[in-house]
Amino acid sequence: MLCSVVILAAGQGKRMQSKKSKVLHTLANRSFIEHVTLTAQQLNPNKLIVIHGHLGEQVQEALSSYKITWAEQMPPQGTGHAVQQALPHLAETGVTVILYGDVPLITLDTLKKMVEKAEKNSLVLLTEIMNDPTGYGRVLRNNQNNVIGIIEHKDATEEQRKIAEVNTGMMAVPTTWLHKYLPYLNNNNVQKEYYLTDLIKMVVDEGNSVDTLFPQYSWEVTGVNDRLQQAELEREYQKYQAENLMRLGVSLRDPSRFDLRGSLECDQDVEIDVNCIFEGSVKLGANVKIGPYCFIRNAEIAANTCIEPYSHIDGAKIGENGKIGPFSRLRPGTILAEHVHVGNFVELKNSQVDAYSKANHLSYLGDASIGKRVNIGAGTITCNYDGVNKHKTIIEDDVFIGSSTQLVAPLTLKKGVTVAAGTTVWKDVHDENALILNVKEQRSRLSWLRPCKSEGK
Ligand code: UD1
Ligand code: CA
């Protein structure tokens, strides 16, 4: 059946205290409205309409990569008035799902259930029981427990305010009813707004059916109005993601100190210590161990590799049985084969390292291609940048680089070459197994006196 989605996003959102549109604030690194849009897209709607108003250009720009029909509501005069702006874009048949741009975490499961029920010619309200329903529209029912309307908090009597079942705002409606009834909304209420919720009574009064549904999780219907609510919802979402991963067999040392801002795929027996952040798309192979305080973005880490504490990994691919960190930094374009060791204060950028090679301490390896079984001594620097261009360093298999070495790119070191400690290498070495060193002199000055402090200091 034909399905359309309308996302309301024309409200002001003053309580965020921001120059940015409320719906562009984020949860797990993704804007509220993008969460809603991505979920709504999975319903395969024939149209996805966003009602924009205040700071609408910002929202349009942020969602420019999505296929959206935009409808402007200026000035906003209530939720009913908002949906009226969508009417010219809605087909005559099928079901329309109404969502809020500031209620980011509605799930596809719940939406599917709503649509299924609505397709049986029923208006389906997503409702929720709340301990403190203050501020929300209350669901009115008759003696047979059938829904007969919604009364907004501000318009409700003391008796009605005791009702704990509230309107979450989200609903699925046979589209014909929107065309039929919405033009007749009025604003005879305390707020002088056109209430979408008045639709319910109109539908019921003509003998049509209204159903309700509870969401599976309460966070699905939680809206964000200020930064405190934003942080609270972020925590709830993180807890949910952490619990899902644990159910799938991932060990989290402390699920309350775990952040996933994207997707994380794990093979069996992965262990993640506290305070790690995962962003973008991350894949971890079997038995991978992530130490505490690691930041990992857009990375693939193969089986049995261990990431020691405080490592920063971004855009890297790491082979099996590797050992990275503590305090390693792998930047985009880093590709490590199996059994590679990268130690503390080693930075790699756009560099490939083949199997069994090691860079254990204090190095910068940029735009380098490093062979098998290479040893990179402490303090090795690839001088890859001449101030304008970046140049490549090629280090073949079995090269040994002594400590405190500068490799001035472009540079090639042939197989088996040894570079003595403290050498600056600025010419290609074509002889396999050669020893490379700079001619320097070491002197001793016997007459030299070390300065000494005067007494009392
Ligand atoms: C609305 C419902 C109320 C429900 C509550 C749940 C109505 C009349 N009331 O309350 O029953 O309990 O949501 O949160 O529908 N918006 C527009 N244009 C407007 C007004 C609002 O696009 O003219 C958008 C807002 O950006 C927001 C959503 O609609 O995303 C809800 O608006 P808000 O003012 O928060 O809801 P209420 O009207 O207070
Ligand atoms: Ca309002």
Coordinates of C-alpha atoms and ligand atoms in Angstrom, one line a residue:
M1 CA 0.0 0.0 0.0
L2 CA 1.0 3.6 -0.7
C3 CA 2.8 5.2 2.3
S4 CA 3.8 8.8 2.9
V5 CA 5.8 10.3 5.7
V6 CA 5.4 13.8 7.1
I7 CA 8.1 15.1 9.5
L8 CA 7.2 18.2 11.5
A9 CA 10.2 20.4 12.0
A10 CA 9.0 24.0 11.9
G11 CA 9.0 24.7 15.6
Q12 CA 11.5 27.1 17.1
G13 CA 13.3 25.2 19.8
K14 CA 14.3 28.2 21.9
R15 CA 15.3 26.1 24.9
M16 CA 18.4 24.8 23.1
Q17 CA 19.8 28.4 23.3
S18 CA 21.4 27.9 19.9
K19 CA 21.8 29.6 16.6
K20 CA 21.5 26.2 15.0
S21 CA 18.0 24.7 14.3
K22 CA 17.0 22.4 17.1
V23 CA 16.6 19.4 14.7
L24 CA 20.2 19.7 13.6
H25 CA 21.5 19.1 17.1
T26 CA 22.9 15.6 17.4
L27 CA 22.6 12.3 19.1
A28 CA 25.4 9.8 18.6
N29 CA 26.9 12.3 16.1
R30 CA 23.8 12.3 13.9
S31 CA 21.3 15.1 13.8
F32 CA 17.9 14.5 15.3
I33 CA 16.2 14.9 11.9
E34 CA 18.6 12.7 10.1
H35 CA 17.8 9.9 12.6
V36 CA 14.1 10.3 11.8
T37 CA 14.7 10.6 8.1
L38 CA 16.9 7.5 7.9
T39 CA 14.3 5.5 9.9
A40 CA 11.4 6.9 7.8
Q41 CA 13.2 6.0 4.6
Q42 CA 13.2 2.4 5.5
L43 CA 9.4 2.4 5.3
N44 CA 10.0 2.9 1.5
P45 CA 7.6 5.8 1.4
N46 CA 6.5 7.2 -1.9
K47 CA 7.0 10.6 -0.5
L48 CA 8.9 12.0 2.5
I49 CA 7.8 15.5 3.3
V50 CA 9.5 17.7 5.8
I51 CA 7.7 20.8 7.2
H52 CA 10.3 23.4 7.8
G53 CA 10.0 26.9 9.1
H54 CA 12.4 28.6 11.6
L55 CA 16.0 28.2 10.3
G56 CA 14.6 26.1 7.5
E57 CA 17.5 26.8 5.1
Q58 CA 19.9 25.2 7.5
V59 CA 17.7 22.1 7.7
Q60 CA 17.4 21.9 3.9
E61 CA 21.1 22.2 3.4
A62 CA 21.9 19.6 6.0
L63 CA 19.5 17.1 4.4
S64 CA 20.4 18.0 0.8
S65 CA 21.6 14.5 0.1
Y66 CA 18.1 13.0 0.9
K67 CA 15.1 12.8 -1.4
I68 CA 12.8 15.1 0.4
T69 CA 9.7 17.1 -0.5
W70 CA 10.0 20.4 1.3
A71 CA 6.9 22.3 2.6
E72 CA 7.3 25.6 4.3
Q73 CA 5.2 26.6 7.3
M74 CA 5.7 30.3 8.1
P75 CA 4.8 31.3 10.7
P76 CA 4.1 28.1 12.6
Q77 CA 0.5 28.0 13.9
G78 CA 0.3 24.6 15.4
T79 CA 0.8 21.0 14.5
G80 CA -2.5 20.8 12.5
H81 CA -1.4 23.9 10.5
A82 CA 1.9 22.1 9.9
V83 CA 0.3 19.0 8.4
Q84 CA -2.0 21.2 6.3
Q85 CA 1.1 22.4 4.5
A86 CA 1.8 18.8 3.4
L87 CA -1.7 18.2 1.9
P88 CA -0.9 19.4 -1.6
H89 CA 1.9 16.9 -1.8
L90 CA -0.1 13.9 -0.4
A91 CA -1.7 11.3 -2.7
E92 CA -5.4 10.6 -2.2
T93 CA -4.9 7.0 -1.0
G94 CA -2.7 5.0 1.3
V95 CA -1.4 5.8 4.8
T96 CA 0.4 8.9 6.0
V97 CA 2.8 8.6 9.0
I98 CA 3.4 11.8 11.0
L99 CA 6.7 12.1 12.9
Y100 CA 8.5 14.9 14.8
G101 CA 11.9 16.1 13.8
D102 CA 12.9 16.5 17.4
V103 CA 11.9 12.9 18.5
P104 CA 15.0 11.2 17.0
L105 CA 14.8 7.6 18.1
I106 CA 11.5 6.3 16.8
T107 CA 12.2 2.7 15.5
L108 CA 11.3 1.1 12.3
D109 CA 9.5 -1.8 14.1
T110 CA 7.1 0.6 15.8
L111 CA 6.4 2.5 12.6
K112 CA 5.7 -0.7 10.7
K113 CA 3.2 -1.8 13.4
M114 CA 1.5 1.6 13.1
V115 CA 1.3 1.4 9.3
E116 CA 0.0 -2.1 9.4
K117 CA -2.9 -1.2 11.7
A118 CA -3.6 2.0 9.8
E119 CA -3.9 0.1 6.5
K120 CA -6.9 -1.6 8.0
N121 CA -8.6 1.8 7.8
S122 CA -7.9 3.1 11.2
L123 CA -6.2 6.1 12.7
V124 CA -3.3 4.8 14.8
L125 CA -2.0 6.9 17.7
L126 CA 1.3 6.2 19.3
T127 CA 0.6 6.7 23.0
E128 CA 2.4 6.3 26.2
I129 CA 1.7 6.0 30.0
M130 CA 3.6 8.7 31.9
N131 CA 4.2 9.1 35.6
D132 CA 4.2 12.9 35.0
P133 CA 2.1 13.7 32.0
T134 CA 2.3 17.5 32.6
G135 CA 2.4 19.4 29.3
Y136 CA 1.2 16.6 27.0
G137 CA -2.0 16.0 25.3
R138 CA -4.2 13.4 27.1
V139 CA -5.9 10.6 25.4
L140 CA -9.7 10.6 26.1
R141 CA -11.6 7.3 26.2
N142 CA -15.2 6.4 26.6
N143 CA -16.7 3.6 28.9
Q144 CA -15.9 1.0 26.3
N145 CA -12.3 2.2 26.4
N146 CA -12.4 3.5 22.9
V147 CA -10.5 6.7 22.0
I148 CA -12.8 9.7 21.6
G149 CA -10.3 12.5 21.4
I150 CA -7.2 14.2 22.7
I151 CA -7.3 17.2 25.0
E152 CA -4.2 19.4 25.2
H153 CA -2.8 20.0 28.7
K154 CA -3.5 23.7 28.6
D155 CA -7.1 23.1 27.6
A156 CA -7.8 20.2 30.0
T157 CA -9.8 20.2 33.2
E158 CA -8.3 19.2 36.5
E159 CA -10.0 15.8 36.1
Q160 CA -8.6 15.3 32.5
R161 CA -5.1 16.2 33.7
K162 CA -5.2 13.1 35.9
I163 CA -5.2 10.9 32.8
A164 CA -1.8 9.3 32.5
E165 CA -2.0 8.2 28.9
V166 CA -0.5 10.8 26.6
N167 CA -0.3 11.5 22.9
T168 CA 3.3 11.1 21.7
G169 CA 2.4 13.2 18.7
M170 CA 3.3 10.4 16.2
M171 CA 0.4 8.8 14.3
A172 CA -0.4 6.8 11.1
V173 CA -3.6 8.0 9.3
P174 CA -5.4 6.9 6.2
T175 CA -4.5 9.8 3.9
T176 CA -8.0 10.4 2.7
W177 CA -9.0 11.5 6.2
L178 CA -6.3 14.1 6.3
H179 CA -7.6 15.6 3.1
K180 CA -11.2 15.3 4.4
Y181 CA -10.9 16.7 7.9
L182 CA -7.8 18.9 8.1
P183 CA -9.3 21.9 6.2
Y184 CA -11.9 22.1 9.0
L185 CA -9.5 22.5 11.9
N186 CA -10.0 25.7 13.9
N187 CA -7.9 27.5 16.5
N188 CA -10.5 28.0 19.2
N189 CA -8.3 27.0 22.1
V190 CA -6.1 28.4 24.8
Q191 CA -3.0 28.6 22.5
K192 CA -4.9 29.9 19.4
E193 CA -3.2 27.1 17.4
Y194 CA -4.5 24.7 14.8
Y195 CA -4.2 21.4 16.7
L196 CA -3.5 18.2 14.7
T197 CA -5.0 16.4 17.7
D198 CA -8.5 17.8 17.0
L199 CA -8.4 15.4 14.0
I200 CA -9.1 12.5 16.4
K201 CA -12.5 13.7 17.5
M202 CA -13.5 14.5 13.9
V203 CA -12.6 11.0 12.8
V204 CA -14.4 9.3 15.7
D205 CA -17.5 11.5 15.4
E206 CA -18.0 10.1 11.9
G207 CA -17.9 6.5 13.1
N208 CA -14.4 5.8 12.0
S209 CA -11.9 3.7 14.0
V210 CA -9.1 5.0 16.1
D211 CA -6.4 2.6 17.5
T212 CA -3.5 3.1 19.8
L213 CA -0.2 1.5 20.2
F214 CA 2.6 1.7 22.8
P215 CA 6.2 1.9 21.6
Q216 CA 8.5 -1.0 22.6
Y217 CA 10.9 1.4 24.3
S218 CA 10.1 4.7 26.0
W219 CA 13.1 6.5 24.4
E220 CA 11.5 6.0 21.0
V221 CA 9.0 8.7 21.8
T222 CA 11.3 11.0 23.9
G223 CA 11.5 14.5 22.4
V224 CA 14.5 16.8 23.0
N225 CA 13.8 20.4 24.0
D226 CA 17.1 21.4 25.8
R227 CA 20.6 20.2 26.2
L228 CA 19.9 18.3 29.4
Q229 CA 17.3 16.2 27.7
Q230 CA 19.7 15.7 24.8
A231 CA 22.4 14.4 27.1
E232 CA 19.9 12.1 28.9
L233 CA 18.6 10.6 25.7
E234 CA 22.2 10.1 24.5
R235 CA 22.8 8.0 27.6
E236 CA 19.7 6.0 27.1
Y237 CA 20.6 5.3 23.5
Q238 CA 24.1 4.4 24.4
K239 CA 22.9 2.0 27.0
Y240 CA 20.6 0.4 24.5
Q241 CA 23.4 -0.1 22.0
A242 CA 25.7 -1.4 24.6
E243 CA 23.2 -4.0 25.8
N244 CA 22.6 -5.1 22.2
L245 CA 26.3 -5.7 21.7
M246 CA 26.6 -7.6 24.9
R247 CA 23.6 -9.8 23.9
L248 CA 25.5 -10.5 20.7
G249 CA 28.5 -11.7 22.6
V250 CA 30.7 -8.6 23.0
S251 CA 32.3 -8.1 26.4
L252 CA 32.0 -4.5 27.6
R253 CA 33.9 -3.9 30.9
D254 CA 31.4 -1.2 31.8
P255 CA 28.4 -0.6 29.5
S256 CA 27.9 2.8 31.1
R257 CA 31.3 3.9 29.9
F258 CA 30.9 3.0 26.2
D259 CA 30.0 5.3 23.2
L260 CA 29.1 4.1 19.8
R261 CA 28.4 6.9 17.2
G262 CA 27.9 4.8 14.1
S263 CA 28.0 1.1 13.6
L264 CA 30.1 -1.5 15.3
E265 CA 30.4 -5.1 14.0
C266 CA 32.1 -7.6 16.1
D267 CA 33.1 -11.3 15.6
Q268 CA 33.2 -13.6 18.6
D269 CA 34.8 -12.9 22.0
V270 CA 35.7 -9.2 21.5
E271 CA 36.6 -7.4 24.7
I272 CA 36.2 -3.7 25.1
D273 CA 37.6 -1.9 28.2
V274 CA 36.1 1.3 29.6
N275 CA 35.7 4.8 28.0
C276 CA 36.2 3.8 24.4
I277 CA 34.5 5.8 21.6
F278 CA 33.6 4.2 18.3
E279 CA 32.7 6.4 15.3
G280 CA 31.6 5.8 11.8
S281 CA 31.8 2.2 10.7
V282 CA 34.1 -0.1 12.7
K283 CA 34.6 -3.8 12.4
L284 CA 36.4 -5.9 15.0
G285 CA 37.5 -9.5 14.3
A286 CA 37.4 -12.4 16.7
N287 CA 39.2 -12.1 20.0
V288 CA 40.1 -8.4 19.4
K289 CA 40.9 -6.6 22.6
I290 CA 40.5 -2.9 22.9
G291 CA 42.1 -1.3 26.0
P292 CA 40.7 1.6 27.9
Y293 CA 40.4 5.1 26.5
C294 CA 40.7 4.3 22.9
F295 CA 39.1 6.3 20.1
I296 CA 38.4 4.3 16.9
R297 CA 36.8 5.7 13.8
N298 CA 36.1 4.0 10.4
A299 CA 38.5 1.1 11.1
E300 CA 38.8 -2.6 10.5
I301 CA 40.8 -4.6 13.1
A302 CA 41.3 -8.3 12.3
A303 CA 41.3 -11.2 14.6
N304 CA 43.4 -11.5 17.7
T305 CA 44.8 -8.0 17.5
C306 CA 45.2 -6.1 20.7
I307 CA 44.8 -2.3 20.9
E308 CA 46.5 -1.1 24.1
P309 CA 45.1 1.9 26.1
Y310 CA 44.9 5.5 24.8
S311 CA 45.2 4.7 21.1
H312 CA 43.7 6.9 18.4
I313 CA 42.8 5.0 15.2
D314 CA 41.1 6.7 12.3
G315 CA 40.6 5.3 8.8
A316 CA 43.0 2.4 9.3
K317 CA 43.0 -1.3 8.5
I318 CA 44.9 -3.5 10.9
G319 CA 45.7 -7.2 10.2
E320 CA 45.5 -10.2 12.5
N321 CA 47.6 -10.7 15.6
G322 CA 48.7 -7.1 15.7
K323 CA 49.7 -5.1 18.7
I324 CA 49.0 -1.4 18.7
G325 CA 49.6 1.1 21.5
P326 CA 49.5 2.2 24.2
F327 CA 49.4 5.8 22.8
S328 CA 49.6 5.0 19.1
R329 CA 48.0 7.2 16.5
L330 CA 47.0 5.6 13.2
R331 CA 45.7 8.1 10.7
P332 CA 43.7 7.6 7.5
G333 CA 45.3 5.4 4.9
T334 CA 47.2 3.2 7.4
I335 CA 47.1 -0.4 6.4
L336 CA 48.9 -2.9 8.6
A337 CA 49.4 -6.6 7.6
E338 CA 49.4 -9.4 10.2
H339 CA 51.7 -9.5 13.3
V340 CA 52.6 -5.8 13.0
H341 CA 53.6 -4.0 16.2
V342 CA 53.1 -0.2 16.6
G343 CA 54.1 1.2 20.0
N344 CA 53.8 4.4 22.0
F345 CA 53.9 7.8 20.4
V346 CA 54.1 6.3 16.9
E347 CA 52.1 8.1 14.3
L348 CA 51.3 6.5 10.9
K349 CA 49.6 8.3 8.0
N350 CA 48.8 6.9 4.6
S351 CA 51.4 4.2 5.2
Q352 CA 51.4 0.4 4.5
V353 CA 53.3 -1.9 6.8
D354 CA 53.8 -5.5 5.8
A355 CA 53.8 -8.6 8.1
Y356 CA 56.0 -8.9 11.2
S357 CA 57.3 -5.3 11.0
K358 CA 57.7 -3.2 14.1
A359 CA 57.7 0.5 15.0
N360 CA 57.7 0.4 18.7
H361 CA 58.6 3.9 19.9
L362 CA 58.4 7.6 19.1
S363 CA 58.2 7.7 15.3
Y364 CA 56.4 9.4 12.4
L365 CA 55.8 7.3 9.3
G366 CA 53.9 9.3 6.6
D367 CA 53.4 8.2 3.0
A368 CA 55.6 5.2 3.6
S369 CA 55.5 1.7 2.2
I370 CA 57.2 -0.7 4.6
G371 CA 58.0 -4.3 3.8
K372 CA 58.1 -7.5 5.9
R373 CA 60.1 -8.0 9.0
V374 CA 61.3 -4.4 9.1
N375 CA 62.5 -2.8 12.3
I376 CA 61.9 0.9 12.7
G377 CA 64.0 2.2 15.6
A378 CA 62.9 4.7 18.2
G379 CA 62.8 8.2 16.9
T380 CA 62.6 7.4 13.2
I381 CA 61.0 10.2 11.2
T382 CA 60.0 10.1 7.5
C383 CA 60.6 13.7 6.3
N384 CA 57.8 13.4 3.8
Y385 CA 56.9 17.1 3.3
D386 CA 59.0 19.7 1.6
G387 CA 56.6 22.5 2.4
V388 CA 54.7 22.0 -0.8
N389 CA 54.5 18.4 -1.8
K390 CA 54.3 15.1 0.0
H391 CA 56.8 12.4 -1.0
K392 CA 57.0 8.6 -0.6
T393 CA 59.4 6.5 1.4
I394 CA 59.8 2.9 0.3
I395 CA 61.4 0.5 2.8
E396 CA 61.8 -3.0 1.5
D397 CA 61.8 -6.3 3.4
D398 CA 64.2 -6.9 6.3
V399 CA 65.5 -3.4 6.5
F400 CA 66.7 -2.4 10.0
I401 CA 66.5 1.3 10.8
G402 CA 68.5 2.4 13.9
S403 CA 67.2 4.9 16.4
S404 CA 66.9 8.6 15.8
T405 CA 67.0 8.5 12.0
Q406 CA 65.6 10.9 9.4
L407 CA 64.5 9.5 6.1
V408 CA 64.3 12.3 3.6
A409 CA 61.6 11.5 1.0
P410 CA 61.4 10.6 -1.8
L411 CA 63.5 7.7 -0.7
T412 CA 63.9 4.0 -1.4
L413 CA 65.8 1.6 0.8
K414 CA 66.6 -1.8 -0.7
K415 CA 66.0 -5.1 0.9
G416 CA 68.1 -5.9 3.9
V417 CA 69.6 -2.5 4.3
T418 CA 70.8 -1.4 7.8
V419 CA 70.7 2.3 8.7
A420 CA 72.9 3.2 11.6
A421 CA 71.5 5.1 14.6
G422 CA 71.5 8.8 14.1
T423 CA 71.7 8.8 10.4
T424 CA 70.1 11.2 8.0
V425 CA 69.3 9.3 4.8
W426 CA 68.7 11.6 1.8
K427 CA 69.8 9.4 -1.1
D428 CA 68.2 6.1 -2.4
V429 CA 70.1 3.0 -1.3
H430 CA 70.1 0.5 -4.1
D431 CA 72.6 -2.0 -2.6
E432 CA 70.8 -4.8 -0.8
N433 CA 72.1 -5.5 2.7
A434 CA 74.3 -2.4 2.8
L435 CA 75.1 -0.5 6.0
I436 CA 74.2 3.2 5.7
L437 CA 75.7 5.8 8.0
N438 CA 76.7 9.4 8.0
V439 CA 80.4 10.2 8.4
K440 CA 80.6 12.1 11.7
E441 CA 83.3 12.6 14.2
Q442 CA 83.1 12.2 18.0
R443 CA 85.5 14.1 20.1
S444 CA 86.3 14.3 23.8
R445 CA 87.4 17.6 25.4
L446 CA 89.4 16.9 28.5
S447 CA 89.8 20.5 29.5
W448 CA 86.0 21.0 29.7
L449 CA 84.5 21.9 33.0
R450 CA 80.8 21.5 33.7
P451 CA 79.2 24.7 35.1
C452 CA 78.4 24.3 38.7
K453 CA 75.9 26.1 41.0
S454 CA 77.4 28.5 43.6
E455 CA 76.9 27.5 47.2
G456 CA 73.6 28.2 48.9
K457 CA 71.6 27.9 45.7
Ligands
UD1_1 C1 2.1 18.1 20.7 C2 0.7 17.6 20.7 C3 0.5 16.9 22.1 C4 1.6 15.9 22.4 C5 3.0 16.5 22.2 C6 4.0 15.4 22.3 C7 -0.7 19.0 19.4 C8 -1.6 20.1 19.3 N1 -0.2 18.6 20.5 O1 2.3 19.2 21.7 O2 -0.8 16.3 22.2 O3 1.4 15.4 23.7 O4 3.1 17.1 20.9 O5 5.3 16.1 22.4 O6 -0.4 18.4 18.3 N2 5.6 21.9 15.0 C9 5.6 22.5 13.7 N3 4.8 23.5 13.5 C10 4.0 24.1 14.4 C11 4.0 23.5 15.7 C12 4.9 22.4 15.9 O7 6.3 22.0 12.8 O8 3.3 25.0 14.1 C13 6.5 20.8 15.2 C14 7.6 21.1 16.2 O9 8.8 21.5 15.6 C15 7.8 19.7 16.9 C16 6.4 19.1 16.8 O10 5.7 19.8 15.8 O11 8.6 18.9 16.2 C17 5.6 19.2 18.1 O12 5.5 20.5 18.5 P1 5.5 21.0 20.0 O13 5.2 22.4 20.1 O14 6.7 20.4 20.7 O15 4.3 20.1 20.6 P2 3.0 20.6 21.3 O16 2.1 21.4 20.4 O17 3.3 21.2 22.6
CA2 CA 3.2 24.1 20.9

